XYZ file of C-alpha atoms in Angstrom:
643
model
C 123.952 75.117 143.747
C 122.831 78.748 144.224
C 125.729 79.825 142.158
C 124.572 77.585 139.313
C 121.072 78.879 139.578
C 122.292 82.419 139.526
C 124.508 81.610 136.463
C 121.516 80.016 134.760
C 119.457 82.875 135.524
C 122.036 85.298 134.083
C 122.232 83.252 130.924
C 118.381 83.368 130.461
C 118.614 87.264 130.824
C 121.597 87.521 128.398
C 119.966 85.192 125.832
C 116.541 87.131 126.109
C 118.354 90.345 125.552
C 120.120 89.047 122.582
C 117.023 87.629 121.063
C 115.181 90.967 121.734
C 117.977 92.822 120.210
C 118.105 90.537 117.137
C 114.224 90.306 116.621
C 113.245 91.560 113.115
C 112.154 95.046 112.682
C 109.835 96.812 110.300
C 111.134 99.933 108.436
C 108.656 101.896 106.460
C 108.634 104.644 103.954
C 105.289 106.380 103.348
C 105.033 108.734 100.352
C 101.949 110.739 99.314
C 101.635 113.495 96.701
C 98.452 115.481 96.063
C 99.999 118.793 95.199
C 101.794 119.191 91.922
C 103.012 122.710 91.262
C 103.587 122.002 87.619
C 100.734 123.359 85.457
C 101.156 120.220 83.194
C 100.312 117.843 86.100
C 96.860 117.565 87.601
C 96.499 117.509 91.404
C 94.960 114.687 93.333
C 92.465 114.919 96.095
C 93.454 112.245 98.673
C 97.037 110.878 98.019
C 98.685 113.020 100.670
C 95.960 112.136 103.115
C 96.327 108.532 102.306
C 99.934 108.649 103.303
C 99.099 110.556 106.582
C 96.387 108.114 107.597
C 98.494 105.022 106.738
C 101.446 106.598 108.763
C 99.043 107.225 111.648
C 98.018 103.705 111.709
C 101.562 102.205 111.506
C 102.868 104.523 114.210
C 99.980 103.803 116.605
C 101.418 101.536 119.368
C 97.889 100.367 120.123
C 97.389 99.053 116.532
C 100.727 97.939 115.139
C 104.023 96.389 116.463
C 106.974 97.459 114.476
C 109.230 95.860 117.017
C 111.510 98.847 117.274
C 111.309 99.860 113.583
C 110.570 103.311 112.229
C 108.191 104.915 109.816
C 109.262 107.885 107.667
C 106.561 110.137 106.166
C 107.040 112.312 103.116
C 104.010 114.169 101.789
C 103.677 117.056 99.187
C 106.516 119.653 99.524
C 108.628 117.067 101.408
C 108.116 114.443 98.818
C 110.702 115.486 96.270
C 112.611 113.231 94.059
C 115.857 113.615 95.990
C 114.214 113.122 99.328
C 112.334 109.974 98.320
C 115.480 108.449 96.791
C 117.454 109.204 99.804
C 114.884 108.126 102.243
C 114.613 104.656 100.791
C 118.118 104.008 101.966
C 116.971 104.098 105.677
C 120.395 105.521 106.746
C 121.127 106.237 110.321
C 121.473 110.026 110.977
C 124.606 111.532 109.690
C 125.638 108.187 108.425
C 125.957 106.473 105.144
C 125.077 103.139 106.764
C 121.536 101.744 106.623
C 119.585 100.936 109.855
C 118.123 97.817 108.121
C 119.505 94.429 109.197
C 119.130 90.891 107.925
C 115.772 89.570 108.822
C 114.012 92.919 108.769
C 111.030 93.878 106.745
C 111.100 97.005 104.470
C 107.559 98.497 103.672
C 107.071 101.204 101.026
C 103.883 102.959 100.313
C 103.541 105.304 97.170
C 100.392 107.303 96.654
C 100.283 109.833 93.771
C 100.596 109.730 89.924
C 102.260 106.852 88.261
C 103.304 107.232 84.631
C 104.544 104.673 82.016
C 106.460 105.525 78.891
C 107.332 103.405 75.842
C 106.501 99.744 74.995
C 107.887 96.249 75.505
C 111.295 95.673 77.085
C 112.226 99.365 76.498
C 109.324 100.686 78.519
C 109.889 102.926 81.590
C 107.810 103.479 84.652
C 107.807 106.550 86.954
C 106.335 107.811 90.060
C 105.831 111.532 90.126
C 107.194 113.462 93.104
C 106.093 116.920 94.105
C 108.857 118.522 91.983
C 108.141 116.622 88.786
C 108.231 119.096 85.978
C 106.303 117.745 83.010
C 105.382 114.469 81.403
C 107.957 114.267 78.570
C 110.353 111.272 78.626
C 113.303 113.654 79.007
C 111.780 115.571 81.815
C 110.650 112.390 83.688
C 114.148 110.975 83.438
C 115.455 114.094 85.207
C 112.604 115.007 87.724
C 110.603 111.821 88.413
C 111.379 108.667 90.334
C 112.330 105.902 87.831
C 110.659 102.973 89.567
C 113.000 100.293 88.206
C 116.112 102.187 89.537
C 114.215 102.787 92.805
C 113.499 99.102 93.331
C 117.028 98.236 92.300
C 118.168 100.524 95.120
C 115.801 98.935 97.424
C 117.191 95.498 96.595
C 120.671 96.473 97.804
C 119.272 96.605 101.483
C 119.957 93.457 103.593
C 116.324 93.065 104.511
C 114.770 89.573 104.269
C 111.487 90.903 103.051
C 110.236 93.818 100.862
C 106.583 94.833 100.617
C 105.364 97.611 98.344
C 101.868 99.293 98.218
C 101.081 101.267 95.126
C 98.104 103.524 94.920
C 99.282 105.439 91.840
C 96.935 105.076 89.018
C 94.384 107.612 89.654
C 93.628 109.742 86.431
C 95.468 111.065 83.511
C 98.207 113.247 84.964
C 97.638 115.970 82.271
C 94.990 118.548 83.074
C 91.977 118.978 80.797
C 91.719 115.363 79.630
C 88.009 115.007 80.421
C 87.221 111.286 80.982
C 90.398 109.922 79.381
C 91.858 107.372 81.883
C 95.324 106.693 83.046
C 95.240 102.878 83.496
C 97.613 100.606 85.087
C 100.086 99.075 82.511
C 102.349 96.045 82.985
C 105.271 98.435 82.250
C 104.323 100.109 85.527
C 103.691 96.871 87.462
C 106.895 95.281 86.223
C 108.931 98.226 87.437
C 107.551 97.769 90.963
C 109.019 94.314 91.701
C 112.155 94.287 93.873
C 114.750 92.362 91.900
C 116.400 90.474 94.878
C 117.267 86.836 94.831
C 118.171 86.959 98.485
C 114.931 88.242 99.939
C 111.146 87.874 99.563
C 109.398 90.464 97.502
C 105.758 91.321 97.363
C 103.939 94.229 95.541
C 100.412 95.198 96.273
C 98.841 97.051 93.406
C 95.651 99.128 93.587
C 94.149 97.661 90.419
C 94.876 95.282 87.626
C 96.351 96.115 84.263
C 93.927 98.155 82.090
C 92.114 99.394 85.224
C 92.340 102.565 87.210
C 92.424 103.317 90.911
C 89.643 105.501 92.372
C 89.413 108.032 95.123
C 86.253 108.505 97.183
C 85.358 111.787 98.903
C 83.008 110.074 101.386
C 85.961 107.512 102.433
C 88.321 110.458 102.523
C 90.969 108.197 100.869
C 91.843 106.282 97.755
C 89.527 103.165 97.991
C 92.684 100.887 97.896
C 94.412 102.638 100.891
C 91.273 103.055 102.903
C 90.818 99.085 102.714
C 94.431 98.631 103.751
C 94.047 100.813 106.769
C 90.666 99.237 107.746
C 92.339 95.836 107.261
C 95.054 96.666 109.806
C 92.457 98.227 112.307
C 89.628 95.734 112.062
C 90.221 92.677 109.880
C 92.595 90.396 107.866
C 94.147 88.958 111.035
C 93.531 85.181 111.210
C 96.044 84.265 113.851
C 95.641 84.764 117.606
C 99.188 86.303 117.623
C 97.901 89.057 115.501
C 100.232 88.234 112.526
C 98.949 89.732 109.279
C 99.778 87.431 106.413
C 99.924 88.930 103.045
C 97.515 86.654 101.304
C 94.797 87.164 103.814
C 95.297 90.871 103.739
C 94.864 90.738 99.940
C 91.544 88.878 100.513
C 90.239 91.548 102.850
C 91.313 94.403 100.645
C 89.936 92.733 97.525
C 86.525 92.031 99.059
C 86.216 95.600 100.201
C 87.310 97.295 97.133
C 85.107 95.003 94.934
C 82.061 95.797 97.124
C 82.793 99.490 96.725
C 83.115 99.180 92.949
C 79.854 97.396 92.720
C 77.948 100.102 94.691
C 79.719 102.845 92.855
C 78.640 101.211 89.438
C 74.976 101.185 90.598
C 75.020 104.793 91.412
C 77.253 106.140 88.566
C 75.295 104.482 85.738
C 78.405 102.835 84.206
C 80.611 100.026 85.175
C 83.524 100.683 87.488
C 86.124 97.908 87.826
C 88.991 98.052 90.287
C 90.473 94.727 91.296
C 93.541 95.014 93.569
C 96.189 92.186 93.255
C 99.336 91.295 94.824
C 102.594 90.181 92.972
C 105.450 88.076 94.159
C 108.854 87.384 92.591
C 108.857 83.777 93.833
C 106.147 81.938 95.625
C 106.978 80.604 99.096
C 105.426 77.676 100.779
C 103.790 79.898 103.312
C 102.532 83.346 102.832
C 104.892 85.959 104.426
C 103.755 88.007 107.327
C 103.550 91.749 106.857
C 103.581 92.774 110.473
C 101.715 92.214 113.731
C 98.681 94.034 115.142
C 97.849 94.582 118.875
C 94.198 93.598 119.156
C 92.057 90.580 120.085
C 91.160 88.314 117.228
C 87.592 87.070 117.271
C 86.526 86.836 113.739
C 86.900 83.765 111.509
C 90.107 83.408 109.556
C 89.901 84.870 106.020
C 91.054 82.519 103.164
C 94.291 83.583 101.678
C 94.351 84.911 97.996
C 97.197 83.395 95.974
C 99.638 85.922 94.451
C 100.576 86.632 90.865
C 103.937 85.125 90.516
C 106.607 86.783 88.408
C 110.097 85.589 87.568
C 113.114 87.717 88.334
C 114.235 89.613 85.220
C 117.181 87.832 83.647
C 119.819 89.512 81.351
C 120.607 88.699 77.736
C 123.962 87.443 78.896
C 122.332 84.927 81.303
C 120.139 83.491 78.629
C 123.169 83.321 76.191
C 125.351 81.500 78.812
C 122.602 78.993 79.390
C 122.401 78.235 75.712
C 126.130 77.864 75.397
C 126.055 75.360 78.316
C 123.220 73.413 76.637
C 122.568 74.438 73.045
C 119.391 72.220 73.093
C 117.877 74.228 76.036
C 114.620 75.295 74.355
C 113.463 77.309 77.341
C 116.552 79.468 77.328
C 116.203 79.903 73.495
C 112.567 80.961 73.941
C 113.361 83.526 76.639
C 116.204 85.068 74.634
C 114.151 85.259 71.533
C 111.218 86.838 73.437
C 113.486 89.374 74.976
C 114.821 90.441 71.543
C 111.145 90.458 70.224
C 110.128 92.907 73.012
C 113.204 95.054 72.218
C 111.944 95.268 68.626
C 114.975 93.429 67.284
C 113.232 91.550 64.510
C 116.436 90.697 62.580
C 118.077 89.234 65.705
C 114.906 87.173 66.326
C 115.545 85.447 63.034
C 119.002 84.700 64.045
C 117.726 83.295 67.475
C 115.232 81.141 65.597
C 117.895 79.827 63.238
C 120.043 78.991 66.329
C 117.178 76.847 67.666
C 116.547 75.082 64.354
C 120.258 74.225 64.074
C 120.116 72.602 67.451
C 116.567 71.264 67.694
C 115.172 70.848 64.153
C 111.637 69.879 65.077
C 108.245 71.187 64.122
C 108.246 73.793 66.888
C 111.558 75.162 65.939
C 110.626 75.540 62.268
C 107.263 77.119 63.282
C 109.214 79.569 65.441
C 111.401 80.509 62.433
C 108.435 80.901 60.107
C 106.923 83.394 62.540
C 110.097 85.307 62.870
C 110.156 85.661 59.039
C 106.586 86.766 59.004
C 107.071 89.466 61.569
C 110.071 90.651 59.533
C 107.995 90.816 56.358
C 105.264 92.850 58.213
C 107.459 95.285 60.221
C 111.015 95.213 58.794
C 114.237 94.615 60.640
C 113.338 96.777 63.690
C 115.968 98.670 65.738
C 118.938 97.805 67.962
C 119.964 94.558 66.195
C 123.343 93.112 66.357
C 122.908 91.269 63.072
C 124.040 93.093 59.966
C 122.523 90.611 57.477
C 119.916 87.904 57.694
C 119.847 84.475 56.270
C 117.003 83.348 54.112
C 115.457 79.988 54.275
C 117.416 78.728 51.242
C 120.637 79.700 53.135
C 121.355 83.014 51.225
C 122.517 85.961 53.401
C 121.048 89.299 52.258
C 121.307 92.838 53.497
C 118.596 93.646 55.988
C 116.992 96.311 53.916
C 116.363 94.006 51.070
C 115.208 91.154 53.134
C 111.431 91.903 53.516
C 110.556 90.206 50.111
C 112.828 87.361 50.849
C 111.288 86.892 54.449
C 107.891 86.093 52.781
C 109.199 83.267 50.809
C 111.209 81.977 53.743
C 108.286 82.069 56.113
C 106.151 79.971 53.843
C 108.956 77.498 53.284
C 109.687 77.112 57.000
C 105.925 76.634 57.793
C 105.523 73.838 55.111
C 108.491 72.079 56.417
C 107.162 72.361 60.063
C 103.856 70.901 58.839
C 105.681 68.101 57.072
C 107.448 67.164 60.346
C 104.213 67.182 62.279
C 100.973 67.377 60.366
C 98.985 67.883 63.553
C 101.121 70.682 65.079
C 98.785 73.599 65.783
C 101.735 75.831 65.990
C 102.877 74.816 62.432
C 99.450 75.518 60.974
C 99.228 78.793 62.823
C 102.641 79.862 61.357
C 101.566 78.863 57.853
C 98.449 81.041 58.276
C 100.446 84.055 59.184
C 102.961 83.335 56.383
C 100.266 83.180 53.796
C 98.683 86.451 55.141
C 102.143 88.206 54.702
C 102.468 86.786 51.146
C 99.063 87.780 49.937
C 99.718 90.602 47.383
C 96.880 92.992 46.656
C 94.334 90.184 47.241
C 95.619 88.645 44.005
C 96.016 85.173 45.296
C 92.421 84.010 46.257
C 93.832 80.680 47.275
C 96.086 82.521 49.834
C 93.007 83.762 51.639
C 91.306 80.284 51.529
C 94.500 78.485 52.811
C 95.340 81.004 55.389
C 91.944 80.869 57.053
C 91.985 77.054 56.725
C 95.503 77.062 58.473
C 94.206 79.091 61.171
C 91.109 77.090 61.760
C 93.166 73.815 61.693
C 95.285 75.357 64.499
C 92.164 75.951 66.677
C 90.915 72.489 65.799
C 94.291 70.782 66.880
C 94.516 72.926 70.083
C 91.590 74.992 71.151
C 93.150 75.590 74.618
C 95.902 77.745 73.234
C 94.820 81.540 73.210
C 97.478 82.062 70.320
C 95.379 80.066 67.995
C 92.156 81.982 68.626
C 94.068 85.201 68.235
C 95.461 83.864 64.907
C 91.992 82.979 63.579
C 90.455 86.410 64.774
C 93.407 88.197 63.088
C 92.989 86.335 59.908
C 89.243 86.971 59.635
C 89.722 90.569 60.384
C 92.687 90.772 58.046
C 90.729 89.478 55.169
C 87.347 90.836 56.156
C 88.600 94.499 56.299
C 89.545 94.098 52.501
C 85.843 93.606 51.518
C 84.284 96.429 49.712
C 80.582 95.388 50.671
C 80.090 97.062 53.986
C 77.500 94.466 55.159
C 79.744 91.698 54.330
C 82.706 93.397 55.962
C 80.832 93.920 59.252
C 79.734 90.310 59.250
C 83.302 89.093 58.986
C 84.612 91.479 61.580
C 81.874 90.283 63.992
C 83.123 86.744 63.456
C 86.664 87.863 64.210
C 85.399 89.448 67.505
C 84.104 85.931 68.629
C 87.526 84.364 68.199
C 89.358 87.282 69.710
C 87.151 87.202 72.840
C 87.839 83.492 73.195
C 91.598 84.399 73.232
C 91.019 87.038 75.949
C 88.894 84.512 77.969
C 91.815 82.131 77.866
C 94.441 84.901 78.527
C 93.075 88.109 80.021
C 96.256 90.100 79.600
C 96.776 89.273 75.905
C 97.966 92.446 74.290
C 97.579 91.415 70.670
C 94.014 90.040 71.204
C 92.979 93.471 72.783
C 94.704 95.281 70.036
C 92.721 93.474 67.420
C 89.509 93.829 69.388
C 90.128 97.528 69.564
C 90.461 97.601 65.734
C 87.366 95.403 65.168
C 85.124 97.331 67.518
C 86.215 100.577 66.015
C 85.411 99.237 62.525
C 81.877 98.391 63.769
C 81.541 101.762 65.527
C 81.118 100.000 68.935
C 82.264 102.867 71.066
C 82.357 101.520 74.552
C 83.734 98.192 73.512
C 86.355 99.925 71.328
C 87.495 102.225 74.193
C 87.588 99.417 76.707
C 89.731 97.186 74.341
C 92.070 100.175 73.863
C 92.461 100.558 77.617
C 93.231 96.829 77.977
C 95.728 96.844 75.141
C 97.509 99.802 76.657
C 97.462 98.112 80.011
C 99.424 95.186 78.404
C 101.665 97.254 76.188
C 104.817 95.915 77.894
C 104.211 92.982 75.599
C 104.082 95.387 72.382
C 107.052 95.929 70.136
C 105.978 99.015 68.280
C 105.221 102.442 70.000
C 103.550 103.493 66.740
C 101.017 100.799 67.124
C 100.015 102.216 70.627
C 99.754 105.711 69.040
C 97.510 104.188 66.389
C 95.226 102.757 69.033
C 95.167 106.137 70.871
C 94.110 107.775 67.579
C 91.361 105.121 67.221
C 90.166 105.887 70.767
C 90.176 109.620 69.907
C 87.882 108.948 66.982
C 85.604 106.843 69.167
C 85.391 109.673 71.763
C 84.401 112.071 68.983
C 81.598 109.543 67.829
C 80.410 109.442 71.503
C 80.408 113.291 71.629
C 77.946 113.443 68.838
C 75.324 111.764 71.029
C 75.847 113.922 74.045
C 75.373 117.466 75.073
C 76.709 119.883 77.669
C 79.311 118.722 80.174
C 79.328 115.092 78.927
C 79.932 116.150 75.339
C 82.825 118.331 76.489
C 84.366 115.477 78.413
C 84.388 113.281 75.371
C 85.961 116.005 73.260
C 88.695 116.748 75.856
C 89.354 112.919 76.134
C 89.722 112.751 72.268
C 92.156 115.752 72.273
C 94.064 114.050 75.096
C 94.518 110.798 73.114
C 95.620 112.808 70.018
C 98.213 114.707 72.043
C 99.581 111.519 73.477
C 99.789 109.871 70.021
C 101.591 112.969 68.675
C 104.195 112.669 71.498
C 104.855 109.083 70.230
C 104.594 109.892 66.419
C 105.157 113.582 65.996
C 103.931 113.739 62.359
C 101.452 110.809 62.746
C 102.975 109.297 59.586
C 103.431 105.904 61.135
C 99.971 106.120 62.725
C 98.444 106.797 59.510
C 100.189 103.967 57.802
C 99.160 101.457 60.483
C 95.478 102.657 60.512
C 95.377 102.495 56.684
C 96.815 98.973 56.770
C 94.050 97.852 59.112
C 91.512 99.633 56.885
C 90.589 102.390 59.447
C 92.306 105.397 58.002
C 89.424 107.047 56.219
C 86.950 105.964 58.904
C 88.884 107.572 61.755
C 89.889 110.550 59.643
C 86.093 111.378 59.206
C 85.657 111.528 62.862
C 88.607 113.579 63.884
C 88.283 117.341 64.459
C 90.150 120.320 62.832
C 93.816 120.002 62.227
C 93.942 116.200 62.368
C 91.127 115.585 59.797
C 93.090 116.641 56.825
C 95.951 114.329 57.626
C 93.795 111.273 57.222
C 92.164 112.202 53.982
C 93.973 109.601 51.900
C 92.752 106.294 50.661
C 93.459 103.317 52.900
C 96.612 101.455 51.791
C 96.932 97.680 51.750
C 98.509 95.440 54.297
C 102.320 95.646 54.247
C 104.182 93.753 51.596
C 101.516 94.236 48.931
C 102.325 95.680 45.467
C 105.325 93.596 44.780
C 105.542 90.097 43.664
C 108.382 87.623 44.586
C 110.298 86.895 41.426
C 110.584 83.172 40.737
C 108.206 82.148 43.563
C 105.352 79.935 42.471
C 102.358 80.066 44.965
C 102.212 76.731 46.888
């Protein structure tokens, strides 16, 4: 009996040892860069201190229990590109094998400058290490941390959970930009999700898209990081066992940052918005636990804030395979077509739309085809296409360079057939409106304007809950209103357009096209603050754009608005607006060196002369040409009778 008791006791000891050995650990990489030796990159005040303070909290055994895990700290001179990319592997000393095991949590914190380049699916996002050289795309590829590659490397670790904290949208990284902001973009945020199908992934962002993250000298930290540290020390712990759930931590951080922003707005004289959010790749039934803290819990539990849910990025091959297995898989058709649109492959989008029509010939498919033709008519074939020719609606294949004229006719025909199949389809009416706008030549067809606006209004009438319909109506009113010669009448129409566009943004806050149109409308009306805010929001959502020239055009519009604001200021405030204006122009010239495309876009919108009159010095002369009409005007379509 005694032997059995001793054996049982030994089993308990062995089992406990195995369990202790196998218990999940937390591995953390904490990076903060305030000091940038490159004269082309502005220093920050608190990023390095943010990293040190968070490191101190995580390594304090009286606060946090890492269960045997480790925290590596890299700040300033230590935070080079090579050291960051090596440290994220969490390799054992003198080994190429990682210390991370299945079941473990990997935590990464980045504080410093974040930079996004490009638009749409071709956009790239970077974190600037200490040794970043400058802000050209070529230099960033060589000397900065590409965040997509960084998170892909993370995903190769066998951890069960990845948590990223990003406090990297502070101010424009380029010195001498005045009050020009460097706001969070969805290109940056999308680059910060860990693409792992085997592990949970959560990313905490210091602010929403179109906003910036602030530092506070009194707090001694970035506002976001300060709230995280205080959450670990004082709050955000609802369970008696000290577990910090991510959703409840988000609630604590958001409440504190929002309170700070409200107070800062009261004292600064202008509105400050910083709204942290957390993003997950796939929502789980229960919020994951970040780590455990060692302190008694007496406060009432905080309610959890639900995350923003993103889908794992899927490749073109995956979509194509899904369509091959089920040619009537509308969701796969939509995803592939959207990927090609974001890559600027307008000709391939038409091929995609025809593939859907051939398999599911309903009003939706025909509406999609009509919009594909309209976009082609407005913007051309695009780049990177696999198609070498494009089929017109009457089943004639034409070379891509000739197809813009045929595309207008095809857009009208597809929209009319969509409406014939379903006369109450909001999507079909919306497509018809866009097709008519693309067709209208020099304002020659008065009926085109009437019918296009009627089609857009019908779309809203049939489905007022779809933001795309309100965008379409706002676009149509702005499109035709901008052509009016009477300035009072033009302003009245543009104001009406703003009402529809604001409804679109209300229904979908991150709607790039709606913010773009609002920026153009407010610029036309000279509404400086509203125009600048709309530019920031459009820039924040530019991962949904397809034309980098369009972003450059928005930056030039913002430059003009800052010059307008400078006229009403003196001293330091005047100088800050002028610096911001120059900063926007420099960014635009990097995207479109001769500004030829920018000029074309602004002239199309009807803003060329207006913006040109505001710009200083060397840029003013470039815009001294009459506004040209919307693309596609000036040539009729032979043999086409207006419907």
